[in-house]
Backbone as JSON Lines, residues from 0, in Angstrom:
{"i":0,"aa":"X","n":[105.22,-57.4,6.62],"ca":[105.14,-58.27,5.46],"c":[106.29,-59.27,5.5]}
{"i":1,"aa":"X","n":[105.99,-60.51,5.17],"ca":[107.0,-61.56,5.18],"c":[107.98,-61.37,4.03]}
{"i":2,"aa":"X","n":[109.21,-61.73,4.28],"ca":[110.24,-61.65,3.24],"c":[110.01,-62.76,2.23]}
{"i":3,"aa":"X","n":[110.19,-62.45,0.95],"ca":[110.09,-63.47,-0.09],"c":[111.45,-64.11,-0.27]}
{"i":4,"aa":"X","n":[111.5,-65.43,-0.09],"ca":[112.75,-66.17,-0.23],"c":[112.79,-66.89,-1.57]}
{"i":5,"aa":"X","n":[113.99,-66.92,-2.15],"ca":[114.24,-67.64,-3.39],"c":[115.36,-68.64,-3.15]}
{"i":6,"aa":"X","n":[115.34,-69.74,-3.88],"ca":[116.48,-70.65,-3.88],"c":[117.56,-70.05,-4.77]}
{"i":7,"aa":"X","n":[118.81,-70.25,-4.37],"ca":[119.96,-69.78,-5.15],"c":[120.4,-70.9,-6.09]}
{"i":8,"aa":"X","n":[120.72,-70.51,-7.34],"ca":[121.15,-71.47,-8.37],"c":[122.39,-70.95,-9.06]}
{"i":9,"aa":"X","n":[123.11,-71.88,-9.71],"ca":[124.18,-71.45,-10.61],"c":[123.56,-71.22,-11.98]}
{"i":10,"aa":"X","n":[124.35,-70.79,-12.94],"ca":[123.85,-70.44,-14.27],"c":[123.17,-71.62,-14.98]}
{"i":11,"aa":"X","n":[123.55,-72.84,-14.65],"ca":[122.96,-74.02,-15.27],"c":[121.72,-74.52,-14.53]}
{"i":12,"aa":"X","n":[121.32,-73.81,-13.47],"ca":[120.12,-74.19,-12.74],"c":[120.34,-75.21,-11.64]}
{"i":13,"aa":"X","n":[121.58,-75.41,-11.25],"ca":[121.87,-76.33,-10.15],"c":[121.74,-75.57,-8.82]}
{"i":14,"aa":"X","n":[121.02,-76.16,-7.85],"ca":[120.86,-75.5,-6.55],"c":[122.21,-75.3,-5.86]}
{"i":15,"aa":"X","n":[122.35,-74.15,-5.22],"ca":[123.58,-73.82,-4.51],"c":[123.46,-74.06,-3.0]}
{"i":16,"aa":"X","n":[122.25,-74.34,-2.53],"ca":[122.08,-74.72,-1.12],"c":[121.91,-73.56,-0.16]}
{"i":17,"aa":"X","n":[121.6,-72.37,-0.66],"ca":[121.31,-71.27,0.25],"c":[120.19,-70.42,-0.32]}
{"i":18,"aa":"X","n":[119.67,-69.54,0.53],"ca":[118.52,-68.72,0.14],"c":[118.94,-67.33,-0.29]}
{"i":19,"aa":"X","n":[118.1,-66.75,-1.12],"ca":[118.19,-65.35,-1.5],"c":[116.95,-64.65,-0.97]}
{"i":20,"aa":"X","n":[117.06,-63.37,-0.68],"ca":[115.92,-62.6,-0.2],"c":[115.62,-61.51,-1.22]}
{"i":21,"aa":"X","n":[114.35,-61.48,-1.66],"ca":[113.94,-60.46,-2.62],"c":[114.28,-59.08,-2.06]}
{"i":22,"aa":"X","n":[114.87,-58.23,-2.89],"ca":[115.21,-56.88,-2.48],"c":[116.61,-56.73,-1.93]}
{"i":23,"aa":"X","n":[117.27,-57.86,-1.62],"ca":[118.64,-57.8,-1.13],"c":[119.6,-58.13,-2.26]}
{"i":24,"aa":"X","n":[120.81,-57.59,-2.21],"ca":[121.79,-57.86,-3.28],"c":[122.07,-59.36,-3.41]}
{"i":25,"aa":"X","n":[122.29,-59.78,-4.66],"ca":[122.65,-61.18,-4.91],"c":[124.15,-61.27,-5.14]}
{"i":26,"aa":"X","n":[124.78,-62.32,-4.61],"ca":[126.22,-62.5,-4.85],"c":[126.51,-62.72,-6.34]}
{"i":27,"aa":"X","n":[127.7,-62.35,-6.74],"ca":[128.14,-62.57,-8.12],"c":[128.07,-64.06,-8.45]}
{"i":28,"aa":"X","n":[127.57,-64.38,-9.65],"ca":[127.51,-65.77,-10.1],"c":[126.33,-66.55,-9.56]}
{"i":29,"aa":"X","n":[125.43,-65.87,-8.88],"ca":[124.25,-66.53,-8.31],"c":[123.01,-66.1,-9.1]}
{"i":30,"aa":"X","n":[122.13,-67.05,-9.34],"ca":[120.95,-66.82,-10.17],"c":[119.7,-67.22,-9.41]}
{"i":31,"aa":"X","n":[118.58,-66.63,-9.78],"ca":[117.29,-67.09,-9.25],"c":[116.38,-67.39,-10.43]}
{"i":32,"aa":"X","n":[115.32,-68.16,-10.18],"ca":[114.43,-68.57,-11.27],"c":[113.23,-67.65,-11.38]}
{"i":33,"aa":"X","n":[112.86,-67.39,-12.63],"ca":[111.7,-66.57,-12.96],"c":[110.88,-67.36,-13.98]}
{"i":34,"aa":"X","n":[109.56,-67.25,-13.87],"ca":[108.69,-67.89,-14.85],"c":[107.91,-66.84,-15.63]}
{"i":35,"aa":"X","n":[107.64,-67.15,-16.88],"ca":[106.75,-66.36,-17.72],"c":[105.73,-67.33,-18.29]}
{"i":36,"aa":"X","n":[104.46,-66.96,-18.17],"ca":[103.39,-67.84,-18.6],"c":[102.57,-67.15,-19.68]}
{"i":37,"aa":"X","n":[102.59,-67.73,-20.85],"ca":[101.79,-67.26,-21.98],"c":[100.49,-68.05,-21.93]}
{"i":38,"aa":"X","n":[99.41,-67.42,-21.47],"ca":[98.11,-68.07,-21.32],"c":[97.28,-67.8,-22.57]}
{"i":39,"aa":"X","n":[96.92,-68.86,-23.28],"ca":[96.2,-68.74,-24.54],"c":[94.86,-69.46,-24.46]}
{"i":40,"aa":"X","n":[93.92,-68.98,-25.25],"ca":[92.61,-69.61,-25.34],"c":[92.65,-70.66,-26.46]}
{"i":41,"aa":"X","n":[91.71,-71.6,-26.45],"ca":[91.71,-72.63,-27.51],"c":[91.58,-72.05,-28.93]}
{"i":42,"aa":"X","n":[91.0,-70.85,-29.05],"ca":[90.86,-70.25,-30.38],"c":[92.05,-69.34,-30.74]}
{"i":43,"aa":"X","n":[93.11,-69.38,-29.93],"ca":[94.35,-68.7,-30.3],"c":[94.52,-67.28,-29.82]}
{"i":44,"aa":"X","n":[93.76,-66.85,-28.82],"ca":[93.98,-65.52,-28.26],"c":[94.91,-65.64,-27.05]}
{"i":45,"aa":"X","n":[95.74,-64.61,-26.88],"ca":[96.73,-64.63,-25.8],"c":[96.37,-63.55,-24.78]}
{"i":46,"aa":"X","n":[96.47,-63.91,-23.5],"ca":[96.19,-62.98,-22.42],"c":[97.4,-62.09,-22.16]}
{"i":47,"aa":"X","n":[97.16,-60.77,-22.15],"ca":[98.18,-59.82,-21.72],"c":[97.58,-58.98,-20.6]}
{"i":48,"aa":"X","n":[98.43,-58.58,-19.66],"ca":[97.98,-57.76,-18.54],"c":[98.8,-56.49,-18.5]}
{"i":49,"aa":"X","n":[98.23,-55.48,-17.88],"ca":[98.91,-54.18,-17.75],"c":[99.4,-54.03,-16.32]}
{"i":50,"aa":"X","n":[100.66,-53.69,-16.18],"ca":[101.29,-53.58,-14.86],"c":[100.72,-52.4,-14.06]}
{"i":51,"aa":"X","n":[100.65,-52.58,-12.78],"ca":[100.21,-51.53,-11.87],"c":[101.16,-50.33,-12.01]}
{"i":52,"aa":"X","n":[100.65,-49.09,-11.94],"ca":[101.52,-47.93,-12.15],"c":[102.63,-47.78,-11.11]}
{"i":53,"aa":"X","n":[102.48,-48.37,-9.92],"ca":[103.5,-48.24,-8.88],"c":[104.64,-49.26,-9.03]}
{"i":54,"aa":"X","n":[104.52,-50.2,-9.95],"ca":[105.56,-51.2,-10.17],"c":[106.58,-50.67,-11.18]}
{"i":55,"aa":"X","n":[107.75,-51.29,-11.18],"ca":[108.69,-50.95,-12.26],"c":[108.0,-51.29,-13.58]}
{"i":56,"aa":"X","n":[108.28,-50.52,-14.61],"ca":[107.6,-50.65,-15.9],"c":[106.09,-50.47,-15.73]}
{"i":57,"aa":"X","n":[105.7,-49.58,-14.82],"ca":[104.29,-49.31,-14.57],"c":[103.53,-48.93,-15.83]}
{"i":58,"aa":"X","n":[102.35,-49.49,-15.97],"ca":[101.41,-49.29,-17.07],"c":[101.88,-49.89,-18.4]}
{"i":59,"aa":"X","n":[102.97,-50.61,-18.4],"ca":[103.37,-51.36,-19.59],"c":[102.6,-52.68,-19.6]}
{"i":60,"aa":"X","n":[102.46,-53.25,-20.78],"ca":[101.77,-54.54,-20.94],"c":[102.79,-55.66,-20.85]}
{"i":61,"aa":"X","n":[102.3,-56.85,-20.44],"ca":[103.18,-58.0,-20.24],"c":[102.37,-59.28,-20.32]}
{"i":62,"aa":"X","n":[103.08,-60.41,-20.29],"ca":[102.44,-61.69,-20.02],"c":[102.67,-61.96,-18.53]}
{"i":63,"aa":"X","n":[101.95,-62.91,-18.0],"ca":[102.05,-63.23,-16.58],"c":[103.43,-63.8,-16.25]}
{"i":64,"aa":"X","n":[103.96,-63.4,-15.11],"ca":[105.24,-63.94,-14.7],"c":[105.62,-63.51,-13.3]}
{"i":65,"aa":"X","n":[106.72,-64.08,-12.83],"ca":[107.22,-63.71,-11.52],"c":[108.3,-64.67,-11.06]}
{"i":66,"aa":"X","n":[108.83,-64.39,-9.89],"ca":[109.9,-65.2,-9.33],"c":[109.36,-66.5,-8.75]}
{"i":67,"aa":"X","n":[110.16,-67.54,-8.9],"ca":[109.88,-68.83,-8.28],"c":[110.34,-68.72,-6.83]}
{"i":68,"aa":"X","n":[109.48,-69.03,-5.89],"ca":[109.84,-68.89,-4.48],"c":[110.51,-70.16,-3.96]}
{"i":69,"aa":"X","n":[111.14,-70.01,-2.81],"ca":[111.89,-71.1,-2.19],"c":[111.06,-72.38,-2.14]}
{"i":70,"aa":"X","n":[111.67,-73.47,-2.6],"ca":[111.04,-74.77,-2.54],"c":[110.15,-75.12,-3.72]}
{"i":71,"aa":"X","n":[109.88,-74.16,-4.6],"ca":[109.04,-74.43,-5.77],"c":[109.88,-74.88,-6.96]}
{"i":72,"aa":"X","n":[109.26,-75.67,-7.82],"ca":[109.82,-75.94,-9.14],"c":[109.34,-74.83,-10.06]}
{"i":73,"aa":"X","n":[109.95,-74.66,-11.22],"ca":[109.43,-73.67,-12.16],"c":[107.96,-73.91,-12.52]}
{"i":74,"aa":"X","n":[107.57,-75.16,-12.71],"ca":[106.17,-75.44,-13.05],"c":[105.24,-75.05,-11.91]}
{"i":75,"aa":"X","n":[105.62,-75.34,-10.68],"ca":[104.81,-74.94,-9.53],"c":[104.71,-73.42,-9.45]}
{"i":76,"aa":"X","n":[105.82,-72.73,-9.69],"ca":[105.81,-71.27,-9.68],"c":[104.92,-70.71,-10.76]}
{"i":77,"aa":"X","n":[104.92,-71.32,-11.94],"ca":[104.08,-70.86,-13.04],"c":[102.6,-71.01,-12.7]}
{"i":78,"aa":"X","n":[102.23,-72.15,-12.14],"ca":[100.83,-72.37,-11.76],"c":[100.4,-71.34,-10.71]}
{"i":79,"aa":"X","n":[101.26,-71.12,-9.71],"ca":[100.95,-70.16,-8.64],"c":[100.84,-68.74,-9.18]}
{"i":80,"aa":"X","n":[101.83,-68.3,-9.96],"ca":[101.81,-66.94,-10.49],"c":[100.58,-66.69,-11.35]}
{"i":81,"aa":"X","n":[100.22,-67.64,-12.21],"ca":[99.06,-67.47,-13.07],"c":[97.79,-67.33,-12.23]}
{"i":82,"aa":"X","n":[97.67,-68.14,-11.19],"ca":[96.51,-68.06,-10.3],"c":[96.49,-66.73,-9.56]}
{"i":83,"aa":"X","n":[97.61,-66.34,-8.97],"ca":[97.65,-65.1,-8.18],"c":[97.34,-63.88,-9.03]}
{"i":84,"aa":"X","n":[97.94,-63.79,-10.21],"ca":[97.84,-62.56,-11.01],"c":[96.61,-62.49,-11.9]}
{"i":85,"aa":"X","n":[96.02,-63.66,-12.23],"ca":[94.9,-63.63,-13.19],"c":[93.66,-64.39,-12.74]}
{"i":86,"aa":"X","n":[93.78,-65.21,-11.71],"ca":[92.66,-66.04,-11.29],"c":[92.47,-67.28,-12.13]}
{"i":87,"aa":"X","n":[93.37,-67.51,-13.07],"ca":[93.27,-68.69,-13.94],"c":[93.94,-69.87,-13.26]}
{"i":88,"aa":"X","n":[93.19,-70.97,-13.15],"ca":[93.72,-72.19,-12.54],"c":[94.07,-73.19,-13.63]}
{"i":89,"aa":"X","n":[95.31,-73.65,-13.59],"ca":[95.76,-74.7,-14.49],"c":[96.54,-75.72,-13.65]}
{"i":90,"aa":"X","n":[96.77,-76.88,-14.23],"ca":[97.57,-77.9,-13.58],"c":[98.94,-77.95,-14.25]}
{"i":91,"aa":"X","n":[99.93,-78.39,-13.51],"ca":[101.29,-78.46,-14.03],"c":[101.35,-79.23,-15.34]}
{"i":92,"aa":"X","n":[100.59,-80.31,-15.45],"ca":[100.63,-81.15,-16.65],"c":[100.15,-80.4,-17.9]}
{"i":93,"aa":"X","n":[99.46,-79.28,-17.72],"ca":[98.96,-78.5,-18.84],"c":[100.01,-77.54,-19.42]}
{"i":94,"aa":"X","n":[101.07,-77.3,-18.67],"ca":[102.11,-76.35,-19.09],"c":[102.97,-76.94,-20.21]}
{"i":95,"aa":"X","n":[103.14,-76.17,-21.25],"ca":[104.01,-76.56,-22.36],"c":[105.29,-75.74,-22.26]}
{"i":96,"aa":"X","n":[106.42,-76.36,-21.92],"ca":[107.68,-75.61,-21.83],"c":[108.06,-75.04,-23.19]}
{"i":97,"aa":"X","n":[108.48,-73.79,-23.21],"ca":[108.88,-73.15,-24.45],"c":[110.4,-72.99,-24.49]}
{"i":98,"aa":"X","n":[110.99,-72.42,-23.44],"ca":[112.44,-72.25,-23.4],"c":[112.88,-72.02,-21.96]}
{"i":99,"aa":"X","n":[114.17,-72.21,-21.73],"ca":[114.85,-71.83,-20.5],"c":[116.03,-70.99,-20.95]}
{"i":100,"aa":"X","n":[116.18,-69.82,-20.32],"ca":[117.25,-68.92,-20.74],"c":[117.83,-68.18,-19.54]}
{"i":101,"aa":"X","n":[119.14,-68.15,-19.46],"ca":[119.83,-67.37,-18.42],"c":[120.03,-65.96,-18.94]}
{"i":102,"aa":"X","n":[119.61,-64.97,-18.14],"ca":[119.77,-63.56,-18.53],"c":[120.33,-62.79,-17.34]}
{"i":103,"aa":"X","n":[121.46,-62.11,-17.52],"ca":[121.92,-61.24,-16.44],"c":[120.91,-60.12,-16.26]}
{"i":104,"aa":"X","n":[120.63,-59.78,-15.04],"ca":[119.6,-58.79,-14.78],"c":[120.13,-57.38,-14.73]}
{"i":105,"aa":"X","n":[119.41,-56.46,-15.38],"ca":[119.79,-55.05,-15.3],"c":[119.46,-54.49,-13.92]}
{"i":106,"aa":"X","n":[118.58,-55.2,-13.19],"ca":[118.19,-54.75,-11.85],"c":[119.03,-55.41,-10.76]}
{"i":107,"aa":"X","n":[120.12,-56.08,-11.16],"ca":[120.98,-56.73,-10.19],"c":[120.62,-58.17,-9.92]}
{"i":108,"aa":"X","n":[119.56,-58.66,-10.52],"ca":[119.13,-60.04,-10.31],"c":[119.38,-60.86,-11.56]}
{"i":109,"aa":"X","n":[120.37,-61.73,-11.52],"ca":[120.6,-62.65,-12.62],"c":[119.5,-63.7,-12.56]}
{"i":110,"aa":"X","n":[118.84,-63.91,-13.7],"ca":[117.64,-64.73,-13.71],"c":[117.7,-65.86,-14.72]}
{"i":111,"aa":"X","n":[117.19,-67.01,-14.32],"ca":[116.99,-68.15,-15.21],"c":[115.51,-68.16,-15.56]}
{"i":112,"aa":"X","n":[115.19,-67.75,-16.78],"ca":[113.8,-67.65,-17.22],"c":[113.3,-69.0,-17.72]}
{"i":113,"aa":"X","n":[112.18,-69.43,-17.16],"ca":[111.47,-70.62,-17.62],"c":[110.16,-70.13,-18.21]}
{"i":114,"aa":"X","n":[110.0,-70.34,-19.5],"ca":[108.82,-69.85,-20.19],"c":[107.89,-71.02,-20.53]}
{"i":115,"aa":"X","n":[106.59,-70.8,-20.3],"ca":[105.58,-71.82,-20.56],"c":[104.44,-71.23,-21.37]}
{"i":116,"aa":"X","n":[103.83,-72.09,-22.17],"ca":[102.57,-71.78,-22.84],"c":[101.53,-72.7,-22.21]}
{"i":117,"aa":"X","n":[100.36,-72.15,-21.92],"ca":[99.27,-72.95,-21.37],"c":[97.97,-72.49,-21.99]}
{"i":118,"aa":"X","n":[97.07,-73.44,-22.2],"ca":[95.77,-73.11,-22.77],"c":[94.71,-73.18,-21.67]}
{"i":119,"aa":"X","n":[93.79,-72.22,-21.69],"ca":[92.7,-72.17,-20.73],"c":[91.44,-71.74,-21.48]}
{"i":120,"aa":"X","n":[90.29,-72.05,-20.92],"ca":[89.02,-71.69,-21.54],"c":[88.41,-70.52,-20.76]}
{"i":121,"aa":"X","n":[88.36,-69.31,-21.36],"ca":[87.82,-68.16,-20.63],"c":[86.32,-68.29,-20.35]}
{"i":122,"aa":"X","n":[85.63,-69.2,-21.02],"ca":[84.21,-69.43,-20.73],"c":[84.05,-70.2,-19.42]}
{"i":123,"aa":"X","n":[85.12,-70.88,-18.99],"ca":[85.08,-71.68,-17.76],"c":[85.77,-71.01,-16.59]}
{"i":124,"aa":"X","n":[86.56,-69.96,-16.85],"ca":[87.3,-69.29,-15.78],"c":[87.2,-67.79,-15.95]}
{"i":125,"aa":"X","n":[86.96,-67.13,-14.85],"ca":[86.88,-65.67,-14.87],"c":[88.26,-65.08,-14.62]}
{"i":126,"aa":"X","n":[88.68,-64.18,-15.49],"ca":[89.96,-63.51,-15.3],"c":[89.76,-62.41,-14.27]}
{"i":127,"aa":"X","n":[90.6,-62.4,-13.26],"ca":[90.55,-61.35,-12.24],"c":[91.96,-60.84,-12.02]}
{"i":128,"aa":"X","n":[92.07,-59.57,-11.74],"ca":[93.36,-58.93,-11.59],"c":[93.81,-58.91,-10.13]}
{"i":129,"aa":"X","n":[95.11,-59.07,-9.91],"ca":[95.67,-59.03,-8.56],"c":[95.95,-57.57,-8.17]}
{"i":130,"aa":"X","n":[95.37,-57.15,-7.08],"ca":[95.57,-55.79,-6.59],"c":[97.06,-55.52,-6.37]}
{"i":131,"aa":"X","n":[97.51,-54.37,-6.85],"ca":[98.9,-53.99,-6.69],"c":[99.83,-54.57,-7.74]}
{"i":132,"aa":"X","n":[99.33,-55.48,-8.57],"ca":[100.15,-56.11,-9.61],"c":[99.73,-55.68,-11.01]}
{"i":133,"aa":"X","n":[98.42,-55.78,-11.27],"ca":[97.92,-55.51,-12.62],"c":[96.67,-54.64,-12.54]}
{"i":134,"aa":"X","n":[96.42,-53.87,-13.63],"ca":[95.28,-52.95,-13.63],"c":[94.36,-53.14,-14.83]}
{"i":135,"aa":"X","n":[94.75,-53.98,-15.79],"ca":[93.91,-54.19,-16.96],"c":[94.35,-55.48,-17.64]}
{"i":136,"aa":"X","n":[93.5,-56.0,-18.51],"ca":[93.86,-57.18,-19.29],"c":[93.12,-57.15,-20.62]}
{"i":137,"aa":"X","n":[93.65,-57.92,-21.56],"ca":[92.97,-58.11,-22.83],"c":[93.42,-59.44,-23.44]}
{"i":138,"aa":"X","n":[92.57,-59.98,-24.29],"ca":[92.89,-61.18,-25.06],"c":[93.12,-60.75,-26.5]}
{"i":139,"aa":"X","n":[94.31,-61.02,-27.01],"ca":[94.67,-60.63,-28.37],"c":[94.84,-61.87,-29.24]}
{"i":140,"aa":"X","n":[94.29,-61.81,-30.46],"ca":[94.56,-62.94,-31.36],"c":[96.07,-62.97,-31.61]}
{"i":141,"aa":"X","n":[96.56,-64.13,-32.03],"ca":[98.0,-64.36,-32.13],"c":[98.69,-63.32,-33.02]}
{"i":142,"aa":"X","n":[98.12,-63.03,-34.18],"ca":[98.72,-62.05,-35.08],"c":[98.75,-60.66,-34.44]}
{"i":143,"aa":"X","n":[97.69,-60.28,-33.76],"ca":[97.65,-58.98,-33.07],"c":[98.68,-58.92,-31.95]}
{"i":144,"aa":"X","n":[98.82,-60.02,-31.22],"ca":[99.83,-60.07,-30.15],"c":[101.23,-59.84,-30.74]}
{"i":145,"aa":"X","n":[101.53,-60.51,-31.84],"ca":[102.87,-60.38,-32.43],"c":[103.13,-58.97,-32.94]}
{"i":146,"aa":"X","n":[102.1,-58.24,-33.3],"ca":[102.27,-56.82,-33.67],"c":[102.38,-55.96,-32.4]}
{"i":147,"aa":"X","n":[101.53,-56.23,-31.42],"ca":[101.49,-55.43,-30.19],"c":[102.8,-55.5,-29.41]}
{"i":148,"aa":"X","n":[103.4,-56.68,-29.37],"ca":[104.63,-56.83,-28.59],"c":[105.77,-55.97,-29.15]}
{"i":149,"aa":"X","n":[105.66,-55.56,-30.41],"ca":[106.68,-54.72,-31.02],"c":[106.53,-53.24,-30.68]}
{"i":150,"aa":"X","n":[105.44,-52.88,-30.0],"ca":[105.2,-51.47,-29.68],"c":[105.91,-51.08,-28.39]}
{"i":151,"aa":"X","n":[105.98,-49.78,-28.16],"ca":[106.59,-49.26,-26.94],"c":[105.71,-49.47,-25.72]}
{"i":152,"aa":"X","n":[104.51,-49.98,-25.89],"ca":[103.6,-50.2,-24.77],"c":[103.91,-51.51,-24.04]}
{"i":153,"aa":"X","n":[104.76,-52.35,-24.62],"ca":[105.06,-53.66,-24.05],"c":[106.4,-53.63,-23.33]}
{"i":154,"aa":"X","n":[106.52,-54.39,-22.24],"ca":[107.78,-54.42,-21.49],"c":[108.9,-54.95,-22.38]}
{"i":155,"aa":"X","n":[110.01,-54.23,-22.44],"ca":[111.11,-54.61,-23.34],"c":[111.71,-55.98,-23.08]}
{"i":156,"aa":"X","n":[111.87,-56.36,-21.82],"ca":[112.49,-57.66,-21.53],"c":[111.67,-58.81,-22.08]}
{"i":157,"aa":"X","n":[110.37,-58.77,-21.85],"ca":[109.5,-59.84,-22.36],"c":[109.53,-59.82,-23.89]}
{"i":158,"aa":"X","n":[109.47,-58.63,-24.47],"ca":[109.53,-58.51,-25.93],"c":[110.79,-59.18,-26.47]}
{"i":159,"aa":"X","n":[111.93,-58.85,-25.89],"ca":[113.2,-59.39,-26.39],"c":[113.27,-60.9,-26.27]}
{"i":160,"aa":"X","n":[112.84,-61.44,-25.13],"ca":[112.86,-62.9,-24.96],"c":[111.88,-63.57,-25.93]}
{"i":161,"aa":"X","n":[110.7,-62.98,-26.11],"ca":[109.73,-63.55,-27.05],"c":[110.31,-63.59,-28.47]}
{"i":162,"aa":"X","n":[110.89,-62.47,-28.9],"ca":[111.41,-62.4,-30.26],"c":[112.55,-63.41,-30.48]}
{"i":163,"aa":"X","n":[113.37,-63.62,-29.46],"ca":[114.45,-64.61,-29.57],"c":[113.91,-66.03,-29.72]}
{"i":164,"aa":"X","n":[112.71,-66.27,-29.21],"ca":[112.14,-67.62,-29.2],"c":[110.82,-67.7,-29.96]}
{"i":165,"aa":"X","n":[110.56,-66.73,-30.81],"ca":[109.28,-66.67,-31.51],"c":[108.98,-67.93,-32.31]}
{"i":166,"aa":"X","n":[109.97,-68.52,-32.93],"ca":[109.74,-69.73,-33.73],"c":[109.17,-70.86,-32.86]}
{"i":167,"aa":"X","n":[109.66,-70.98,-31.63],"ca":[109.14,-72.02,-30.73],"c":[107.69,-71.73,-30.35]}
{"i":168,"aa":"X","n":[107.37,-70.46,-30.09],"ca":[105.98,-70.09,-29.79],"c":[105.08,-70.36,-30.99]}
{"i":169,"aa":"X","n":[105.53,-69.94,-32.18],"ca":[104.73,-70.16,-33.38],"c":[104.47,-71.65,-33.59]}
{"i":170,"aa":"X","n":[105.49,-72.47,-33.37],"ca":[105.33,-73.92,-33.54],"c":[104.29,-74.46,-32.55]}
{"i":171,"aa":"X","n":[104.4,-74.07,-31.29],"ca":[103.46,-74.58,-30.29],"c":[102.04,-74.08,-30.55]}
{"i":172,"aa":"X","n":[101.91,-72.82,-30.93],"ca":[100.58,-72.3,-31.25],"c":[100.04,-73.0,-32.48]}
{"i":173,"aa":"X","n":[100.89,-73.23,-33.47],"ca":[100.47,-73.91,-34.69],"c":[100.11,-75.36,-34.44]}
{"i":174,"aa":"X","n":[100.8,-76.0,-33.51],"ca":[100.49,-77.39,-33.16],"c":[99.07,-77.53,-32.63]}
{"i":175,"aa":"X","n":[98.54,-76.43,-32.12],"ca":[97.16,-76.44,-31.61],"c":[96.16,-76.14,-32.73]}
{"i":176,"aa":"X","n":[96.65,-76.11,-33.97],"ca":[95.8,-75.9,-35.16],"c":[95.08,-74.58,-35.08]}
{"i":177,"aa":"X","n":[95.84,-73.53,-34.71],"ca":[95.27,-72.2,-34.58],"c":[95.52,-71.43,-35.86]}
{"i":178,"aa":"X","n":[94.52,-70.68,-36.28],"ca":[94.68,-69.81,-37.43],"c":[95.59,-68.66,-37.04]}
{"i":179,"aa":"X","n":[96.77,-68.59,-37.65],"ca":[97.76,-67.57,-37.26],"c":[97.97,-66.57,-38.4]}
{"i":180,"aa":"X","n":[96.92,-66.15,-39.05],"ca":[97.05,-65.17,-40.14],"c":[97.52,-63.85,-39.59]}
């Protein structure tokens, strides 16, 4: 299997000019980029997927996400990750940036999280799961999602980042004139 390479960044997202290798220790003060994609339907339902049992946080629920690979922008990484993990195709111009946040990693990987909201039509695209990554999916209305993310069934890191930025998500979802009862 080929090694996954990441670009190295400082905390502000400036390239450092060298590569990182997934699974290898990262030097102190070095960060890599991660994307999280909140995929929503025009009627306000949000896609959540269940992690494969062999992955860390196995069988927990999450939104789509992953590391940005060498040479990609965060938007390119978001488009790729959404396609790989769910079969949903979107264009970069469709991505709505929600936040960028630096988080020291408990797994040894300091990460710069780029979060996006994107709308897709499930009547036009079939959701398919990536083998070895996800084992289930569901579409939750916005109010149900906000309750579900508070449960122990959801990955804690995503929950914490969502709650810190919930007002921005609510604003973007509301801008789409979605009933958020």
